[in-house]
Backbone as a chain_set.jsonl record, in Angstrom:
{"seq": "MSYPTQDKSSLYKSGMPTLGFSTSSSTNTEDCAISNGFARSIGITSNDVLDRKIKQMMGFIEQEANEKVEEIDAKAEEEFNIEKGRLVQQHRLKIMETYDRKEKAVELQKKIQSSTMLNQARLRVLKAQDDHVGNVIEETTE", "coords": {"N": [[-36.646, 5.822, 25.22], [-39.636, 5.237, 23.588], [-41.992, 2.778, 22.612], [-44.748, 1.889, 20.539], [-47.287, 0.051, 22.105], [-48.279, -3.196, 21.405], [-50.25, -6.054, 20.847], [-48.655, -9.21, 20.838], [-49.519, -11.175, 19.061], [-50.728, -9.675, 17.085], [-48.513, -8.441, 16.054], [-47.186, -10.612, 14.945], [-48.983, -11.327, 12.963], [-48.993, -9.027, 11.41], [-46.617, -9.069, 10.084], [-44.395, -7.85, 11.059], [-41.024, -7.517, 12.235], [-39.905, -9.928, 14.574], [-37.912, -9.887, 16.404], [-36.466, -12.018, 17.584], [-38.537, -13.505, 18.665], [-40.369, -16.37, 18.094], [-42.818, -17.605, 15.809], [-43.543, -20.08, 15.18], [-44.56, -22.152, 16.747], [-47.033, -22.779, 19.238], [-46.074, -23.185, 21.774], [-43.673, -21.79, 21.907], [-44.652, -19.214, 21.74], [-46.153, -19.172, 24.027], [-44.085, -19.557, 25.85], [-42.73, -17.183, 25.463], [-44.662, -15.427, 26.323], [-44.808, -16.203, 28.958], [-42.185, -15.664, 29.764], [-42.193, -12.955, 29.243], [-44.146, -12.197, 31.058], [-42.798, -12.841, 33.394], [-40.633, -11.088, 33.043], [-41.938, -8.649, 33.155], [-42.797, -8.788, 35.761], [-40.478, -8.445, 37.179], [-39.855, -5.935, 36.53], [-39.062, -5.441, 33.908], [-39.859, -4.254, 30.813], [-41.519, -4.745, 27.624], [-40.534, -2.809, 25.999], [-38.04, -2.417, 27.089], [-36.87, -4.838, 26.413], [-36.999, -4.661, 23.638], [-35.372, -2.413, 23.294], [-32.952, -3.497, 24.203], [-32.581, -5.539, 22.295], [-32.417, -3.99, 19.991], [-30.121, -2.489, 20.575], [-28.345, -4.605, 20.685], [-28.445, -5.466, 18.016], [-27.507, -3.146, 16.78], [-24.946, -3.08, 17.842], [-23.915, -5.396, 16.682], [-24.026, -4.681, 13.958], [-22.301, -2.48, 13.99], [-19.94, -3.769, 14.752], [-19.545, -5.44, 12.534], [-19.2, -3.441, 10.598], [-16.856, -2.238, 11.56], [-15.083, -4.386, 11.238], [-15.151, -4.571, 8.462], [-14.04, -2.1, 7.82], [-11.465, -2.513, 8.831], [-10.655, -4.558, 7.096], [-10.684, -3.179, 4.646], [-8.794, -1.198, 5.197], [-6.529, -2.832, 5.573], [-6.285, -3.95, 3.029], [-5.88, -1.624, 1.519], [-3.469, -0.769, 2.641], [-1.821, -2.885, 1.894], [-1.937, -2.647, -0.92], [-0.828, -0.104, -1.135], [1.786, -0.595, -0.192], [2.667, -2.369, -2.162], [2.552, -0.716, -4.448], [4.319, 1.288, -3.613], [6.683, -0.199, -3.407], [6.988, -0.883, -6.085], [7.36, 1.646, -7.249], [9.691, 2.46, -5.916], [11.492, 0.526, -6.841], [11.416, 1.129, -9.563], [12.5, 3.749, -9.586], [14.979, 3.153, -8.484], [16.115, 1.607, -10.519], [16.253, 3.577, -12.48], [18.087, 5.361, -11.324], [20.316, 3.674, -11.201], [20.763, 3.306, -13.941], [21.398, 5.931, -14.636], [23.802, 6.288, -13.182], [25.313, 4.309, -14.425], [25.513, 5.386, -17.018], [26.959, 7.716, -16.379], [29.284, 6.552, -15.378], [30.246, 5.24, -17.651], [30.7, 7.504, -19.222], [32.769, 8.708, -17.763], [34.731, 6.714, -18.003], [35.092, 6.804, -20.779], [36.056, 9.42, -21.008], [38.469, 9.113, -19.627], [39.77, 7.342, -21.363], [39.955, 8.964, -23.627], [41.614, 10.996, -22.606], [43.887, 9.481, -21.994], [44.593, 8.599, -24.552], [45.088, 11.072, -25.756], [47.318, 11.928, -24.257], [49.114, 9.896, -24.963], [49.35, 10.373, -27.709], [50.504, 12.949, -27.621], [52.932, 12.29, -26.468], [54.004, 10.677, -28.484], [54.216, 12.609, -30.49], [56.188, 14.241, -29.334], [58.312, 12.456, -29.343], [58.59, 12.085, -32.132], [59.221, 14.729, -32.828], [61.623, 14.992, -31.465], [63.097, 13.068, -32.864], [63.032, 14.219, -35.398], [64.424, 16.597, -34.879], [66.897, 15.507, -34.175], [67.581, 14.191, -36.571], [67.727, 16.43, -38.181], [69.923, 17.73, -36.938], [71.931, 15.862, -37.449], [72.037, 15.964, -40.21], [72.86, 18.581, -40.518], [75.386, 18.499, -39.307], [76.693, 16.801, -41.037], [76.797, 18.239, -43.345], [78.608, 20.165, -42.856]], "CA": [[-37.272, 5.612, 23.932], [-40.878, 4.517, 23.824], [-42.506, 2.081, 21.437], [-46.192, 1.637, 20.696], [-47.528, -1.29, 22.629], [-49.171, -3.991, 20.58], [-50.362, -7.455, 21.175], [-47.677, -9.96, 20.059], [-50.16, -11.892, 17.962], [-50.938, -8.737, 15.981], [-47.205, -8.236, 15.447], [-46.906, -11.767, 14.101], [-49.874, -11.27, 11.803], [-48.69, -7.865, 10.571], [-45.366, -9.294, 9.373], [-43.346, -7.049, 11.678], [-39.951, -8.361, 12.772], [-40.246, -10.385, 15.915], [-36.754, -9.664, 17.266], [-36.12, -13.191, 18.366], [-39.708, -14.281, 19.047], [-40.728, -17.279, 17.015], [-44.254, -17.826, 15.673], [-43.721, -21.398, 14.587], [-45.365, -23.041, 17.586], [-47.713, -22.088, 20.334], [-45.28, -23.291, 23.0], [-42.739, -20.668, 21.909], [-45.429, -18.018, 22.049], [-46.482, -19.248, 25.44], [-42.847, -19.319, 26.58], [-42.475, -15.741, 25.401], [-45.634, -14.771, 27.192], [-44.399, -16.489, 30.334], [-40.971, -14.912, 30.067], [-42.587, -11.549, 29.305], [-44.818, -12.025, 32.344], [-41.723, -12.819, 34.388], [-39.876, -9.86, 32.847], [-42.735, -7.533, 33.686], [-42.885, -8.892, 37.214], [-39.25, -7.936, 37.783], [-39.685, -4.553, 36.113], [-38.577, -5.32, 32.537], [-40.981, -4.13, 29.884], [-41.19, -5.151, 26.259], [-39.702, -1.731, 25.457], [-36.669, -2.709, 27.516], [-36.415, -5.965, 25.598], [-36.776, -4.111, 22.299], [-34.169, -1.575, 23.363], [-31.802, -4.378, 24.305], [-32.415, -6.194, 21.001], [-31.949, -2.976, 19.036], [-28.722, -2.22, 20.917], [-27.586, -5.787, 20.272], [-28.356, -5.406, 16.556], [-26.624, -2.024, 16.444], [-23.594, -3.516, 18.181], [-23.505, -6.334, 15.644], [-23.793, -3.911, 12.726], [-21.085, -1.701, 14.197], [-18.812, -4.702, 14.731], [-19.357, -5.813, 11.129], [-18.649, -2.27, 9.913], [-15.455, -2.107, 11.991], [-14.315, -5.446, 10.574], [-15.036, -4.183, 7.048], [-13.069, -1.003, 7.79], [-10.145, -3.12, 9.0], [-10.328, -5.254, 5.843], [-10.386, -2.162, 3.63], [-7.508, -0.603, 5.583], [-5.471, -3.809, 5.305], [-6.13, -4.048, 1.566], [-5.275, -0.363, 1.074], [-2.075, -0.791, 3.095], [-1.116, -3.838, 1.034], [-1.82, -2.035, -2.249], [0.127, 0.989, -0.991], [3.133, -1.167, -0.098], [3.015, -2.902, -3.483], [2.816, 0.42, -5.332], [5.537, 1.925, -3.124], [7.79, -1.059, -3.813], [7.139, -0.762, -7.534], [7.95, 2.962, -7.521], [11.075, 2.453, -5.416], [12.279, -0.276, -7.777], [11.497, 1.897, -10.813], [13.47, 4.838, -9.386], [16.288, 2.529, -8.266], [16.633, 1.269, -11.851], [16.578, 4.835, -13.161], [19.328, 5.853, -10.714], [21.397, 2.79, -11.637], [21.037, 3.633, -15.34], [22.081, 7.228, -14.641], [25.187, 6.082, -12.753], [26.0, 3.554, -15.484], [25.864, 6.351, -18.07], [28.036, 8.567, -15.874], [30.498, 5.739, -15.283], [30.73, 5.062, -19.02], [31.223, 8.796, -19.661], [34.059, 8.886, -17.095], [35.667, 5.785, -18.643], [35.374, 7.357, -22.105], [36.909, 10.591, -20.795], [39.805, 8.61, -19.282], [40.361, 6.797, -22.584], [40.31, 10.11, -24.468], [42.76, 11.633, -21.978], [45.026, 8.587, -22.176], [44.941, 8.654, -25.964], [45.676, 12.398, -25.997], [48.663, 11.922, -23.671], [49.933, 9.019, -25.791], [49.633, 11.094, -28.957], [51.464, 14.014, -27.317], [54.24, 11.638, -26.275], [54.471, 10.283, -29.815], [54.626, 13.834, -31.18], [57.471, 14.649, -28.755], [59.321, 11.524, -29.875], [58.794, 12.441, -33.542], [59.9, 16.027, -32.84], [63.001, 14.719, -31.058], [63.723, 12.38, -33.999], [63.2, 15.208, -36.476], [65.515, 17.466, -34.452], [68.125, 14.724, -34.258], [67.877, 14.025, -38.002], [68.141, 17.759, -38.629], [71.267, 17.943, -36.403], [72.847, 14.97, -38.162], [72.167, 16.521, -41.564], [73.635, 19.815, -40.349], [76.762, 18.108, -39.011], [77.278, 16.194, -42.222], [77.01, 19.281, -44.366], [79.685, 21.034, -42.428]], "C": [[-38.544, 4.818, 24.179], [-41.384, 3.948, 22.51], [-44.009, 1.887, 21.621], [-46.394, 0.207, 21.185], [-48.566, -1.968, 21.756], [-49.19, -5.401, 21.125], [-49.383, -8.222, 20.282], [-48.31, -10.671, 18.89], [-50.426, -10.945, 16.801], [-49.613, -8.404, 15.307], [-46.879, -9.381, 14.502], [-47.728, -11.707, 12.826], [-49.501, -10.141, 10.863], [-47.394, -8.035, 9.793], [-44.219, -8.462, 9.922], [-42.255, -7.991, 12.185], [-40.225, -8.697, 14.219], [-39.103, -10.241, 16.887], [-36.494, -10.847, 18.181], [-37.311, -13.998, 18.826], [-40.11, -15.137, 17.868], [-42.229, -17.481, 16.996], [-44.547, -19.231, 15.203], [-44.567, -22.329, 15.448], [-45.974, -22.263, 18.731], [-46.904, -22.164, 21.608], [-44.269, -22.161, 23.058], [-43.463, -19.383, 22.267], [-45.781, -18.004, 23.519], [-45.244, -18.992, 26.29], [-42.528, -17.84, 26.613], [-43.421, -15.007, 26.325], [-45.261, -14.988, 28.642], [-43.17, -15.679, 30.687], [-41.276, -13.421, 30.097], [-43.303, -11.248, 30.611], [-43.794, -11.96, 33.464], [-40.948, -11.517, 34.299], [-40.636, -8.668, 33.4], [-42.768, -7.565, 35.207], [-41.617, -8.391, 37.893], [-38.921, -6.545, 37.26], [-39.137, -4.372, 34.708], [-39.783, -5.283, 31.616], [-40.551, -4.597, 28.51], [-40.356, -4.071, 25.584], [-38.241, -1.941, 25.847], [-36.074, -3.837, 26.683], [-36.107, -5.47, 24.19], [-35.524, -3.242, 22.271], [-32.91, -2.437, 23.396], [-31.53, -5.061, 22.963], [-31.875, -5.211, 19.967], [-30.489, -2.645, 19.307], [-27.832, -3.381, 20.495], [-27.391, -5.778, 18.757], [-27.415, -4.287, 16.115], [-25.164, -2.386, 16.732], [-23.053, -4.475, 17.129], [-23.172, -5.604, 14.351], [-22.505, -3.108, 12.842], [-19.843, -2.584, 14.159], [-18.511, -5.127, 13.298], [-18.729, -4.661, 10.348], [-17.184, -2.074, 10.28], [-14.58, -3.161, 11.34], [-14.104, -5.112, 9.099], [-14.024, -3.054, 6.892], [-11.654, -1.564, 7.914], [-9.715, -3.852, 7.734], [-9.919, -4.252, 4.765], [-9.048, -1.507, 3.93], [-6.351, -1.549, 5.264], [-5.212, -3.922, 3.805], [-5.462, -2.792, 1.026], [-3.796, -0.317, 1.456], [-1.246, -1.717, 2.212], [-0.9, -3.25, -0.362], [-0.816, -0.885, -2.22], [1.553, 0.457, -0.97], [3.589, -1.736, -1.432], [3.388, -1.76, -4.422], [4.098, 1.141, -4.926], [6.759, 1.124, -3.547], [8.061, -0.949, -5.304], [7.81, 0.564, -7.887], [9.406, 3.029, -7.071], [11.963, 1.687, -6.388], [12.47, 0.478, -9.096], [12.536, 3.017, -10.69], [14.877, 4.297, -9.148], [16.923, 2.182, -9.618], [17.049, 2.524, -12.614], [17.896, 5.402, -12.635], [20.507, 5.0, -11.172], [21.766, 3.065, -13.098], [21.794, 4.946, -15.448], [23.545, 7.053, -14.245], [25.973, 5.254, -13.767], [26.429, 4.482, -16.613], [27.016, 7.243, -17.628], [29.354, 7.81, -15.807], [31.094, 5.526, -16.677], [31.327, 6.359, -19.556], [32.598, 9.052, -19.044], [35.105, 7.975, -17.733], [36.063, 6.297, -20.031], [36.311, 8.557, -21.993], [38.331, 10.158, -20.449], [40.514, 8.065, -20.514], [40.811, 7.931, -23.516], [41.561, 10.79, -23.928], [44.023, 10.785, -22.18], [45.506, 8.62, -23.627], [45.614, 9.979, -26.312], [47.102, 12.446, -25.464], [49.605, 11.048, -24.493], [50.309, 9.706, -27.111], [50.636, 12.227, -28.739], [52.872, 13.443, -27.133], [54.82, 11.212, -27.618], [54.968, 11.505, -30.602], [55.972, 14.337, -30.649], [58.612, 13.767, -29.283], [59.613, 11.872, -31.331], [59.548, 13.763, -33.674], [61.373, 15.83, -32.489], [63.748, 14.012, -32.189], [64.009, 13.371, -35.138], [64.348, 16.163, -36.148], [66.86, 16.744, -34.594], [68.543, 14.525, -35.713], [68.352, 15.355, -38.571], [69.547, 18.08, -38.166], [72.291, 17.103, -37.158], [73.073, 15.51, -39.574], [73.015, 17.778, -41.504], [75.102, 19.493, -40.121], [77.433, 17.523, -40.257], [77.527, 17.214, -43.318], [78.151, 20.19, -43.968], [81.006, 20.536, -42.762]], "O": [[-38.524, 3.826, 24.908], [-41.228, 4.548, 21.447], [-44.481, 1.737, 22.748], [-45.737, -0.723, 20.717], [-49.595, -1.386, 21.416], [-48.251, -5.857, 21.779], [-49.283, -7.925, 19.091], [-47.701, -10.765, 17.824], [-50.36, -11.362, 15.645], [-49.587, -8.113, 14.111], [-46.365, -9.168, 13.404], [-47.228, -12.0, 11.739], [-49.667, -10.266, 9.65], [-47.097, -7.219, 8.92], [-43.164, -8.384, 9.292], [-42.538, -9.139, 12.526], [-40.71, -7.869, 14.99], [-39.289, -10.45, 18.086], [-36.324, -10.695, 19.391], [-37.123, -15.1, 19.341], [-40.18, -14.642, 16.742], [-42.858, -17.525, 18.053], [-45.687, -19.544, 14.86], [-45.232, -23.216, 14.913], [-45.471, -21.212, 19.13], [-47.031, -21.284, 22.459], [-44.019, -21.617, 24.133], [-42.94, -18.558, 23.015], [-45.719, -16.967, 24.179], [-45.313, -18.31, 27.312], [-42.112, -17.301, 27.639], [-43.026, -14.075, 27.026], [-45.378, -14.079, 29.464], [-43.096, -15.08, 31.76], [-40.684, -12.69, 30.89], [-43.106, -10.189, 31.207], [-43.901, -11.135, 34.371], [-40.633, -10.901, 35.318], [-40.056, -7.787, 34.035], [-42.767, -6.524, 35.865], [-41.659, -7.96, 39.045], [-37.834, -6.027, 37.515], [-38.777, -3.255, 34.337], [-40.626, -6.18, 31.643], [-39.367, -4.819, 28.259], [-39.558, -4.37, 24.696], [-37.328, -1.685, 25.062], [-34.906, -3.786, 26.298], [-35.075, -5.818, 23.616], [-34.718, -3.324, 21.344], [-31.929, -2.15, 22.709], [-30.378, -5.152, 22.539], [-30.996, -5.545, 19.173], [-29.698, -2.531, 18.37], [-26.717, -3.182, 20.012], [-26.295, -6.053, 18.27], [-26.624, -4.462, 15.188], [-24.265, -2.042, 15.965], [-21.891, -4.388, 16.731], [-22.149, -5.88, 13.723], [-21.709, -3.06, 11.904], [-18.816, -2.197, 13.602], [-17.349, -5.17, 12.894], [-17.832, -4.876, 9.532], [-16.36, -1.778, 9.415], [-13.455, -2.87, 10.933], [-13.026, -5.337, 8.55], [-13.239, -3.048, 5.943], [-10.75, -1.144, 7.192], [-8.552, -3.781, 7.339], [-8.93, -4.455, 4.059], [-8.249, -1.284, 3.02], [-5.317, -1.122, 4.749], [-4.063, -3.983, 3.366], [-4.579, -2.876, 0.172], [-2.966, 0.13, 0.665], [-0.122, -1.39, 1.83], [0.194, -3.347, -0.918], [-0.043, -0.706, -3.162], [2.429, 0.993, -1.649], [4.757, -1.608, -1.798], [4.408, -1.819, -5.109], [4.875, 1.56, -5.783], [7.755, 1.693, -3.994], [9.213, -0.924, -5.737], [8.716, 0.605, -8.719], [10.252, 3.59, -7.767], [13.058, 2.139, -6.722], [13.557, 0.463, -9.673], [13.356, 3.206, -11.589], [15.858, 4.914, -9.563], [18.109, 2.429, -9.838], [18.066, 2.534, -13.307], [18.727, 5.871, -13.414], [21.571, 5.528, -11.493], [22.945, 3.059, -13.452], [22.72, 5.07, -16.25], [24.433, 7.605, -14.896], [27.17, 5.475, -13.948], [27.552, 4.394, -17.11], [27.94, 7.5, -18.399], [30.41, 8.351, -16.135], [32.308, 5.62, -16.857], [32.337, 6.335, -20.26], [33.495, 9.556, -19.72], [36.234, 8.401, -17.979], [37.232, 6.23, -20.41], [37.246, 8.698, -22.781], [39.295, 10.762, -20.919], [41.71, 8.292, -20.699], [41.888, 7.876, -24.11], [42.467, 11.125, -24.691], [45.09, 11.311, -22.496], [46.71, 8.663, -23.882], [46.587, 10.011, -27.065], [47.999, 12.947, -26.142], [50.764, 11.409, -24.7], [51.451, 9.622, -27.561], [51.517, 12.444, -29.57], [53.862, 14.025, -27.576], [56.017, 11.378, -27.853], [55.992, 11.449, -31.283], [56.806, 14.806, -31.423], [59.698, 14.241, -29.616], [60.778, 11.945, -31.721], [60.417, 13.9, -34.535], [62.257, 16.411, -33.117], [64.911, 14.323, -32.447], [65.079, 13.356, -35.747], [65.148, 16.502, -37.02], [67.834, 17.318, -35.08], [69.718, 14.671, -36.052], [69.291, 15.387, -39.366], [70.314, 18.659, -38.935], [73.385, 17.575, -37.469], [74.201, 15.504, -40.065], [73.83, 18.0, -42.399], [75.974, 20.152, -40.688], [78.623, 17.742, -40.484], [78.42, 17.022, -44.143], [78.603, 20.96, -44.816], [82.007, 21.183, -42.453]]}, "num_chains": 1, "name": "protein.A"}
């Protein structure tokens, strides 16, 4: 990647980002010039420095984005678990109500059956009494 070469002082004056170079004092500018002179002497150009700074900035942005993704994922997971728990509890209550109704229906059916059997037994007793009374009346008329 190649960048247009410009004098640093024109970059400072133009308001362009300095990527870590400070314009507040001449010593910093001189230090940058010295370090740039050193960098050039060992084969590092300002384009290399810019590339490194851009890669550093991109890495920072990517790291921030990854952290934001993790936060969003964690929040979504938490909301999912809350909603899942709410739905499970709602369905659990519905199932319990259904079984309560069924249990009450079974108990009612047992009571009806018990009452029916008791009534049949009473009818048999009454029939037996009526037969016995009928036999006694028959014997007395003879």
